[in-house]
Coordinates of C-alpha atoms and ligand atoms in Angstrom, one line a residue:
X1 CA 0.0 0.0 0.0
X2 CA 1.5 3.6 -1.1
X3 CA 2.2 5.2 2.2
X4 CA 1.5 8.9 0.5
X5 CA -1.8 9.6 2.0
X6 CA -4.6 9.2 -0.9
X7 CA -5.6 12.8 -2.5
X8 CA -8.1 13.7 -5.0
X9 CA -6.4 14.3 -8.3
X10 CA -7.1 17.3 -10.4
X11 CA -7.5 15.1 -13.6
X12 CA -10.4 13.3 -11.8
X13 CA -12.2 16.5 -11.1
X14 CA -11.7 17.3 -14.6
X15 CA -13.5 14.3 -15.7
X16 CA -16.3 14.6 -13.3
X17 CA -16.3 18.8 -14.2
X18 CA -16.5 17.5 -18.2
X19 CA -19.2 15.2 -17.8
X20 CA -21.5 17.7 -16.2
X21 CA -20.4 21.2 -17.7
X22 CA -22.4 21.5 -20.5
X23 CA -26.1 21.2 -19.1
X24 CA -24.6 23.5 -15.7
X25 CA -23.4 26.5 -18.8
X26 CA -26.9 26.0 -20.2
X27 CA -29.0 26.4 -17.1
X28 CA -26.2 29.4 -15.9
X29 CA -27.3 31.0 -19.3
X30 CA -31.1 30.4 -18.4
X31 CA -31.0 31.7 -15.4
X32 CA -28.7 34.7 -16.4
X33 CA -31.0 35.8 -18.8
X34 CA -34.1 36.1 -16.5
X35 CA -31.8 38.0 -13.7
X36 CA -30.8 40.2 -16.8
X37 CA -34.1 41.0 -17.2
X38 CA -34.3 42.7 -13.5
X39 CA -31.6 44.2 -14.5
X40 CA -28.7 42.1 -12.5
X41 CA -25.7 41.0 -14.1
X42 CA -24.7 37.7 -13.9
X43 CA -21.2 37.6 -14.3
X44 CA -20.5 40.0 -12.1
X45 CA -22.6 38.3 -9.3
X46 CA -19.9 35.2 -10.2
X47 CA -17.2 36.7 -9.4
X48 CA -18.5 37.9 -6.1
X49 CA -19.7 34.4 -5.3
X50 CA -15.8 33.2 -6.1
X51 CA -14.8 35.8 -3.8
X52 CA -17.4 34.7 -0.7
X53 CA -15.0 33.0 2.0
X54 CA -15.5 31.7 5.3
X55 CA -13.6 29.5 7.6
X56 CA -14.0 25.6 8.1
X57 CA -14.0 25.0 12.5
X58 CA -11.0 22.3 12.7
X59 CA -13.3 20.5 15.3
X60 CA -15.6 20.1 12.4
X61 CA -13.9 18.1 10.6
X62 CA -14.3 15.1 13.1
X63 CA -17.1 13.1 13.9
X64 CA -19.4 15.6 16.8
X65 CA -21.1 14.1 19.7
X66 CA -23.8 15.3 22.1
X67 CA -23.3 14.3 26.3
X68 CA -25.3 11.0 25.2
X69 CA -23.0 9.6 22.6
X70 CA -20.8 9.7 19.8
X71 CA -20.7 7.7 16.9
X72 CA -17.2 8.0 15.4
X73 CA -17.1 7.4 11.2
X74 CA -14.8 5.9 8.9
X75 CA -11.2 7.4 8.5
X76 CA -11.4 9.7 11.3
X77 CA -8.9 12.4 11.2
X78 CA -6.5 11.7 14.2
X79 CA -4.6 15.1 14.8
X80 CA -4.7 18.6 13.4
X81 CA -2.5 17.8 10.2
X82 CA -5.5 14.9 9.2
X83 CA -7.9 17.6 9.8
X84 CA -6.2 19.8 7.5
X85 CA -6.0 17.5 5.3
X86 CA -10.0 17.2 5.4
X87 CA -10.0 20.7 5.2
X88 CA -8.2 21.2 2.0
X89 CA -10.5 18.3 0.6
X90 CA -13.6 21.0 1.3
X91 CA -11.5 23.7 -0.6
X92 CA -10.7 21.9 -3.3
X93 CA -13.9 20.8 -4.6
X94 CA -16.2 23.7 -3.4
X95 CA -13.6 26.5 -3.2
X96 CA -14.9 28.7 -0.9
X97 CA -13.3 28.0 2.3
X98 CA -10.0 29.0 2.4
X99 CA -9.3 29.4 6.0
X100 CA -9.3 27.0 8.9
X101 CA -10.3 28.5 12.7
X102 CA -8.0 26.5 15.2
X103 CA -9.5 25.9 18.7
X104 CA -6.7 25.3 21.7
X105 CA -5.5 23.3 23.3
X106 CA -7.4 20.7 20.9
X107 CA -5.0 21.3 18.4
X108 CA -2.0 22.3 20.1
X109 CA 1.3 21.2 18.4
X110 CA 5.4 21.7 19.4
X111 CA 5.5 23.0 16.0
X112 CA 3.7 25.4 14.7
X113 CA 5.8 26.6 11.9
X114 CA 5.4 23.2 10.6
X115 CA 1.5 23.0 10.9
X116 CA 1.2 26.5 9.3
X117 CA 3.5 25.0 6.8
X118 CA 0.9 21.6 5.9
X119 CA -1.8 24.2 5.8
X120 CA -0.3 26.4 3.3
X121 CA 1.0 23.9 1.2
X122 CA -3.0 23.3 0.8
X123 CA -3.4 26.9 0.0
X124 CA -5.2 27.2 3.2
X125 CA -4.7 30.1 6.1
X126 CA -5.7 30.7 9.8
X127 CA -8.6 32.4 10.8
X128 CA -9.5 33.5 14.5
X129 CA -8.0 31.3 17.3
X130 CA -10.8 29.9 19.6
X131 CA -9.2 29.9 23.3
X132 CA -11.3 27.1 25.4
X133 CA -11.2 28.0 29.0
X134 CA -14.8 26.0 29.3
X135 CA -12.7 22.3 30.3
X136 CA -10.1 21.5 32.3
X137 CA -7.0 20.0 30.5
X138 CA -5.1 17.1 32.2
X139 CA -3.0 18.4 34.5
X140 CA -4.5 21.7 34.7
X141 CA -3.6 23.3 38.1
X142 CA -7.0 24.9 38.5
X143 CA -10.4 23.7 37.6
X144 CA -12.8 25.9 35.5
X145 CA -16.0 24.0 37.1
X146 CA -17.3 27.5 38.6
X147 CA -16.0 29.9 35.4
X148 CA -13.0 31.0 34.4
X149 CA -12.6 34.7 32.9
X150 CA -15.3 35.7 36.0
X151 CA -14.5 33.0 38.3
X152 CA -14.5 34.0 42.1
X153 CA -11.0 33.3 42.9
X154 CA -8.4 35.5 41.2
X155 CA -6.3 32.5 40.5
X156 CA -8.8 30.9 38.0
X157 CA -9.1 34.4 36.3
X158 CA -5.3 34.4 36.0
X159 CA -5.0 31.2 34.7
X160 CA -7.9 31.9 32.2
X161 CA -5.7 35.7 30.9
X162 CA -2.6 33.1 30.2
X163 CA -4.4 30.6 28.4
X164 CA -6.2 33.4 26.4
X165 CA -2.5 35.2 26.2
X166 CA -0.7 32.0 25.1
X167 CA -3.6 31.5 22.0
X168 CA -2.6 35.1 21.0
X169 CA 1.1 33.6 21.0
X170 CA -0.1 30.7 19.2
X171 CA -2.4 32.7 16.7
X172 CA 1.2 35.0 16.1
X173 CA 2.6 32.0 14.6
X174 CA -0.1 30.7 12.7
X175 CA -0.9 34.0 11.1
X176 CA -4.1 34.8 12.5
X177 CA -5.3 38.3 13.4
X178 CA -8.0 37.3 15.3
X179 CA -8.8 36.0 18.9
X180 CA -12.7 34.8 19.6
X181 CA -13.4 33.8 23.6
X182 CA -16.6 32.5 24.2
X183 CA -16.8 31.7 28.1
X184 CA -18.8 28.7 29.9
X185 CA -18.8 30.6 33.1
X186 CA -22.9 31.3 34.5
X187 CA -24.9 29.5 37.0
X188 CA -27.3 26.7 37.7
X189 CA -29.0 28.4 40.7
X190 CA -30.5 31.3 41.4
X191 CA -28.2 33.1 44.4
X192 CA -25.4 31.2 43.3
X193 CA -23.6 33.8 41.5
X194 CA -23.8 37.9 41.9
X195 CA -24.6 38.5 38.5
X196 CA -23.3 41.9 38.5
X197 CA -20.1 40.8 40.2
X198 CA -19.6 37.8 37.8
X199 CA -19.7 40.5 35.0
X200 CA -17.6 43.1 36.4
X201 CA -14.8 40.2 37.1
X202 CA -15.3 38.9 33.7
X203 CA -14.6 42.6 31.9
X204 CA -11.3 43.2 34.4
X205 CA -10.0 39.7 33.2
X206 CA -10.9 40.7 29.6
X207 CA -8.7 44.0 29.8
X208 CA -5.5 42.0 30.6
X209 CA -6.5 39.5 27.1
X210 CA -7.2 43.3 25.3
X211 CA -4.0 44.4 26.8
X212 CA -2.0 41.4 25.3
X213 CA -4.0 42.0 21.7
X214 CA -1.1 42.9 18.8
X215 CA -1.9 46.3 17.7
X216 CA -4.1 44.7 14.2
X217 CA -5.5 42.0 16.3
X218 CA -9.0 42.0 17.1
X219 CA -11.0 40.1 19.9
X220 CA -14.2 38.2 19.3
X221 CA -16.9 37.8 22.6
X222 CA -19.2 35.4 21.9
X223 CA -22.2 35.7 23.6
X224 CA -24.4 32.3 24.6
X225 CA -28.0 32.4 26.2
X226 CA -27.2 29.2 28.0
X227 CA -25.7 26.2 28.3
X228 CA -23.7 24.4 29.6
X229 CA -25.3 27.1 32.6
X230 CA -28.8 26.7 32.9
X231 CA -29.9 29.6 35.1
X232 CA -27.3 32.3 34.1
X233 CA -25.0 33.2 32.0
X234 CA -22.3 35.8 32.1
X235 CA -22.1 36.9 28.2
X236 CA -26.1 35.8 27.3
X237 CA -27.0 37.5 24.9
X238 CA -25.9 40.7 22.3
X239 CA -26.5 43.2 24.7
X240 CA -24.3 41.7 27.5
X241 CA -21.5 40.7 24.4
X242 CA -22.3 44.6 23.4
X243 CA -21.4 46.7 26.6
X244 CA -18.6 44.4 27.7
X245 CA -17.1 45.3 23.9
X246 CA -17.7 48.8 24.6
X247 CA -15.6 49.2 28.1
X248 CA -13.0 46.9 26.5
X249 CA -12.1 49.1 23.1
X250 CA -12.5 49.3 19.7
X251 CA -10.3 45.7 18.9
X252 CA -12.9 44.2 20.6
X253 CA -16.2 43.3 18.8
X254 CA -19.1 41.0 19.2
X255 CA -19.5 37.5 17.0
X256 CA -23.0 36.2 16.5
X257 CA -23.4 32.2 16.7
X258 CA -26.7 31.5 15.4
X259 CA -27.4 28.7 17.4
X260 CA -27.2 31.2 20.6
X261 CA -30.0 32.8 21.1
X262 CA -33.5 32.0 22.4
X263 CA -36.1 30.0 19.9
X264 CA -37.7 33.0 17.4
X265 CA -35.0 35.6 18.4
X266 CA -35.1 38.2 15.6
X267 CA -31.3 37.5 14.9
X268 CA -30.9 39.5 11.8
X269 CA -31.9 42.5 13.9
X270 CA -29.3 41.8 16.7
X271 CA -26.9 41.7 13.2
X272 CA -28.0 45.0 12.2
X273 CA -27.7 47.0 15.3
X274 CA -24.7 45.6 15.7
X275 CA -23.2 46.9 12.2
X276 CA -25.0 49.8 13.5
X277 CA -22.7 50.2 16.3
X278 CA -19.7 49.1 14.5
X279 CA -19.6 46.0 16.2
X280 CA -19.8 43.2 14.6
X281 CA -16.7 40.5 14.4
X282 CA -18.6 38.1 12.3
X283 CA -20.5 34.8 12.6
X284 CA -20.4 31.0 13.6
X285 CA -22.7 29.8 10.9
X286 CA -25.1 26.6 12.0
X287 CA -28.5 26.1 11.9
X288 CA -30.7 24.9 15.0
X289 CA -34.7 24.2 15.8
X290 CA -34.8 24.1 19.3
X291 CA -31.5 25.1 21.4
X292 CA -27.8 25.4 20.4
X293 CA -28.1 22.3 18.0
X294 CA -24.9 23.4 15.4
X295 CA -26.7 21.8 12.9
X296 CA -26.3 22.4 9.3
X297 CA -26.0 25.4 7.8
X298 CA -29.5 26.5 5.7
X299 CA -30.6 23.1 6.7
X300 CA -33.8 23.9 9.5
X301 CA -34.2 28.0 8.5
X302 CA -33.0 28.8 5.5
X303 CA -35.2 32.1 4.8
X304 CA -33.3 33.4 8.3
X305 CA -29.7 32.7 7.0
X306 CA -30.7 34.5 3.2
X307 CA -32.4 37.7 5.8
X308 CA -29.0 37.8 8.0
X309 CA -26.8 38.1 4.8
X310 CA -29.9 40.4 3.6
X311 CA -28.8 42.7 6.4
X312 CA -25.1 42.1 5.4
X313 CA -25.3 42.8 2.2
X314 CA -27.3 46.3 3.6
X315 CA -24.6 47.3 5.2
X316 CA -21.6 46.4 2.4
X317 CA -23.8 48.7 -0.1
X318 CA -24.2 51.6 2.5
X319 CA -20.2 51.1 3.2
X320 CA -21.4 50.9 7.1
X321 CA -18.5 52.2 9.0
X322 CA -16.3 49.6 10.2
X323 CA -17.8 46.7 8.8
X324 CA -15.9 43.9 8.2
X325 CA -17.2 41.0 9.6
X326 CA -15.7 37.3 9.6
X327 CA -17.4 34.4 8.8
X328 CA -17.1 31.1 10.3
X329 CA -18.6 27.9 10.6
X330 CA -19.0 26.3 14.2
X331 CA -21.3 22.9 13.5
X332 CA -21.5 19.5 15.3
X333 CA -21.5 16.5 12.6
X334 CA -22.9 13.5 14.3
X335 CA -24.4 11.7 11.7
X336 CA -23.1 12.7 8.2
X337 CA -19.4 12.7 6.8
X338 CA -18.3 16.6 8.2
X339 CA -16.5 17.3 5.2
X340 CA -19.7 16.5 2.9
X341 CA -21.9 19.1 5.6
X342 CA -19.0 21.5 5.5
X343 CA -19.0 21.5 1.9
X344 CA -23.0 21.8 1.4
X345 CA -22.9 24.4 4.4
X346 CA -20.4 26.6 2.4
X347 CA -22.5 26.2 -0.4
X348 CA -25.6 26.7 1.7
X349 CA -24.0 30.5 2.7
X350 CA -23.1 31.2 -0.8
X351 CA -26.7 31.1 -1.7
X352 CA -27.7 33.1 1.2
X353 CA -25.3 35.7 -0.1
X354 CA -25.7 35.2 -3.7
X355 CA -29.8 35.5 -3.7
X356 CA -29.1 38.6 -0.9
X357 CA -27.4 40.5 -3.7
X358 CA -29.8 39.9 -6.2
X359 CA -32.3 42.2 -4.1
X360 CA -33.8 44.8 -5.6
X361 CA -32.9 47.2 -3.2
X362 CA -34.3 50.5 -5.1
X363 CA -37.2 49.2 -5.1
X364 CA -37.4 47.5 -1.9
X365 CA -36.5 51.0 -0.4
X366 CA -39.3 52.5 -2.1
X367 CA -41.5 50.2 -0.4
X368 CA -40.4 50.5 3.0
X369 CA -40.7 54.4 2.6
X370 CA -44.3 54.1 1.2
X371 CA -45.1 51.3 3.8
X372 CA -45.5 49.1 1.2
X373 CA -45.1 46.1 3.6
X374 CA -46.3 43.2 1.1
X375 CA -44.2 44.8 -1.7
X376 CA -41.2 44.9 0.3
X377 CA -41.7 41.6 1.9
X378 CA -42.3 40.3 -1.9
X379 CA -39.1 41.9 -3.2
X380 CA -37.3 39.7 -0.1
X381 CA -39.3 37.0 -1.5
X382 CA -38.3 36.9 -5.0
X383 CA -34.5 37.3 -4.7
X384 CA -34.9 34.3 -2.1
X385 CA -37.1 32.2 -4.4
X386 CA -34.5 32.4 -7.0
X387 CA -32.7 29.4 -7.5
X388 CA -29.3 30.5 -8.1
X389 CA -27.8 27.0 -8.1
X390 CA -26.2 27.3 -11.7
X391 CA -25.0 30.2 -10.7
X392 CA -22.8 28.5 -7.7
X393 CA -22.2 25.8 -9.8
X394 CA -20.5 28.2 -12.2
X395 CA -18.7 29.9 -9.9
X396 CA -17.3 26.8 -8.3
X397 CA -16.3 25.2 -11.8
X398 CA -13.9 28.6 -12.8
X399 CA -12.3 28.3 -9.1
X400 CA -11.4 25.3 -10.5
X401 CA -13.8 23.4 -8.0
X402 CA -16.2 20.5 -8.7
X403 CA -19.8 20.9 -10.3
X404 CA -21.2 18.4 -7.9
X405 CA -18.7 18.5 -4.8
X406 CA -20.8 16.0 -2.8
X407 CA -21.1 13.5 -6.2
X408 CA -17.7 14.5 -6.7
X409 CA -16.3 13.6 -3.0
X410 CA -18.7 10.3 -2.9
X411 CA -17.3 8.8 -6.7
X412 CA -13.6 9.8 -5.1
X413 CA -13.7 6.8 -2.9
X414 CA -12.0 10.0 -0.1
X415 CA -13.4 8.1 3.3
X416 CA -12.8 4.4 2.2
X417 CA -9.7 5.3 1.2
X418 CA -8.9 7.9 4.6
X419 CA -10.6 4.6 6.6
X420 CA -7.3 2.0 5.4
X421 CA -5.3 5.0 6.5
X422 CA -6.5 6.2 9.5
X423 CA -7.2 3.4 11.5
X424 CA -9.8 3.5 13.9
X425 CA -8.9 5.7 17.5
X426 CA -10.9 5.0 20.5
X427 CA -14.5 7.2 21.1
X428 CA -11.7 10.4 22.2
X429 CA -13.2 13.2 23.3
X430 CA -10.6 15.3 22.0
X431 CA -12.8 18.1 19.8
X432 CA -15.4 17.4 20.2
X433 CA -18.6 19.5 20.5
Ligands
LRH1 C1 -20.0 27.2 22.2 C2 -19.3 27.3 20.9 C3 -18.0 28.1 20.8 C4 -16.9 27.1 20.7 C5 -17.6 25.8 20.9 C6 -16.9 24.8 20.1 O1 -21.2 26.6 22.1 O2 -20.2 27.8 19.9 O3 -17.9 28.9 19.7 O4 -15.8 27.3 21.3 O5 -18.9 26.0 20.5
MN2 MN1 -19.6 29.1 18.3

């Protein structure tokens, strides 16, 4: 057996691109022609779709779990340079993720020159660095069960600052300009924290991570309405995520999770103040019916992913002052392949963002000054009722992607092949989410 570690070959994608060009040009053509008719230009929405990027989570590249169980696939990537291997899979064939978001200490390494090396030698970058002060590490001198950036004992905070520090250090080397904490810490009782306290020792803690921030870094708060605390949490919601960014500076900034809000939460608003306030970091995109379920991207609400990029796409025409937001994936992959649902989530925010462009926005304006409420909601409507598909596919097949990337990956024979190489590891916990 060839110890080189199997890899999709270009001429293969060629093959699979030849077989299915022609009738993907011909509905591209189709479906430019209508759009040309509402006056919207095609080719110009292509090469905005090429240039749509957002980052794959590392930890999504493995097999998730819930506290129940997890059901570990085929060919499981063992280590951060396996899951970058996975990642460049997702790149190659849909070509719109080309940057990775490391989480530490799950994929800490002695050598990080070397791993920054393996990922750009897949054309691949780093994207924010996810500190994890919500477990305790083997060996860890302190334990995080009562919170960690607004624990009660000074200790713990300090511990937290150095572990947040030494992912700045970390992120230094592996080029990232970004740092995103999102923090456990809450309560399961009522009286068992002071919830102003909590806060107030959260934001001094926060100042010494600020404090350590390179001068082009930013810092991402990531704000949760619960879980794994059940009666409070520090950093619940926007608002919370919101003032804490505001006493910290302007490198810090507020990233919206979809999955973290209450069930029916208007989240496209809490996007819009937010670029309203010049402070938005960005997203972890996932989908979710009931609580924080990281589920596929588009897959439950796919009319509330095409209205947050509605409000994004808002702002980018308006030139909103300090907007640039970065966009991330954060999903759990407990029963599909992850890099089949990272590649149909990518594709799934695409379309968000391709059918928000095609908006009329002149006219939707009009409507919203004239209180025109079904017009407006109709000219929503009919940019999000536009199948755009050829339109992806097109863009994906000049990036020198796949038509099909799912059909694609499956003929490749990727897993069976990653399953004879990656033999089997015990049900780890290592990553997972
Ligand atoms: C918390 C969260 C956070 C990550 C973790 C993997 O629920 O969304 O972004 O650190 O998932
Ligand atoms: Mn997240």
């Amino acid at each position: 057996m060839s110890t080189k570690p199997f890899t999709i070959s270009a001429d293969f994608i060629a093959n699979h691109n030849a077989r299915l060009e022609a009738a993907t040009v011909e509905d591209y053509q189709a479906l430019a022609r209508a759009l040309a008719r509402r006056g919207i230009d095609a080719e110009k929405l292509v090469e905005k779709v090429i240039a749509f990027a957002v980052a794959i989570p590392t930890w999504g590249v493995g097999t998730g779990g819930t506290r129940f169980a997890r059901f570990p696939g085929p060919g499981e990537p063992r280590n951060i340079f396996e899951k970058i291997d996975d990642c460049a899979v997702i790149q190659q064939l849909a070509r719109a993720t080309p940057t990775i978001s490391p989480h530490i200490p799950w994929d800490k390494v002695d050598d990080y020159a070397a791993l920054r090396e393996k990922a750009s030698a897949h054309g691949l970058a780093f994207d924010a660095v996810n500190s994890n002060t919500f477990q305790d590490q083997p060996g860890q001198a302190l334990s995080y069960k009562f919170g960690s950036l607004s624990h009660t004992d000074a200790r713990v905070r300090a511990q937290a600052v150095a572990h947040n520090v030494e992912c700045i250090e970390i992120g230094k080397k592996l080029g990232s300009k970004a740092l995103t904490v999102w923090i456990a810490d809450g309560s399961n009782f009522a009286g068992q924290s002071n919830l102003t306290k909590a806060l107030d020792r959260y934001i001094a803690a926060m100042r010494e991570v600020y404090a350590a921030l390179p001068a082009d870094w930013r810092v991402f708060l990531e704000h949760k309405l619960y879980e794994p605390a059940f009666y409070s949490t520090v950093i619940s919601d926007w608002g919370s995520s919101f003032a804490a960014a505001q006493e910290l500076g302007p490198k810090a900034l507020c990233l919206v999770d979809l999955g973290h809000h209450a069930p029916n939460v208007n989240i496209e608003q809490i996007v819009a103040r937010l670029v309203r306030f010049k402070k938005l970091a960005g997203f972890h995109f996932n989908d979710s019916k009931y609580g924080d379920d990281d589920l596929d991207s588009g897959s439950v609400e796919p009319f509330r992913l095409f209205l947050v990029f509605n409000e994004l796409i808002d702002a980018e025409r308006r030139k909103a002052e300090g907007f640039a937001p970065a966009y991330m994936i954060d999903q759990s992959h407990n029963v599909t392949d992850p890099i089949e649902s990272l590649m149909q989530s990518a594709i799934e925010l695409q379309r968000a963002y391709a059918q928000a462009l095609i908006v009329d926005r002149a006219a939707l304006e009009a409507a919203q000054e004239t209180n025109d409420a079904l017009g407006a909601h109709l000219e929503l409507k009919r940019a999000f009722t536009t199948d755009v598909s050829p339109l992806l596919a097109v863009a994906r097949l000049r990036a020198g992607g796949a038509t099909a990337p799912i059909e694609a990956y499956r003929a490749s024979g990727y897993r069976a092949h990653k399953a004879k190489e990656r033999p089997a590891v015990g049900g780890t916990s290592a990553g997972i989410v």
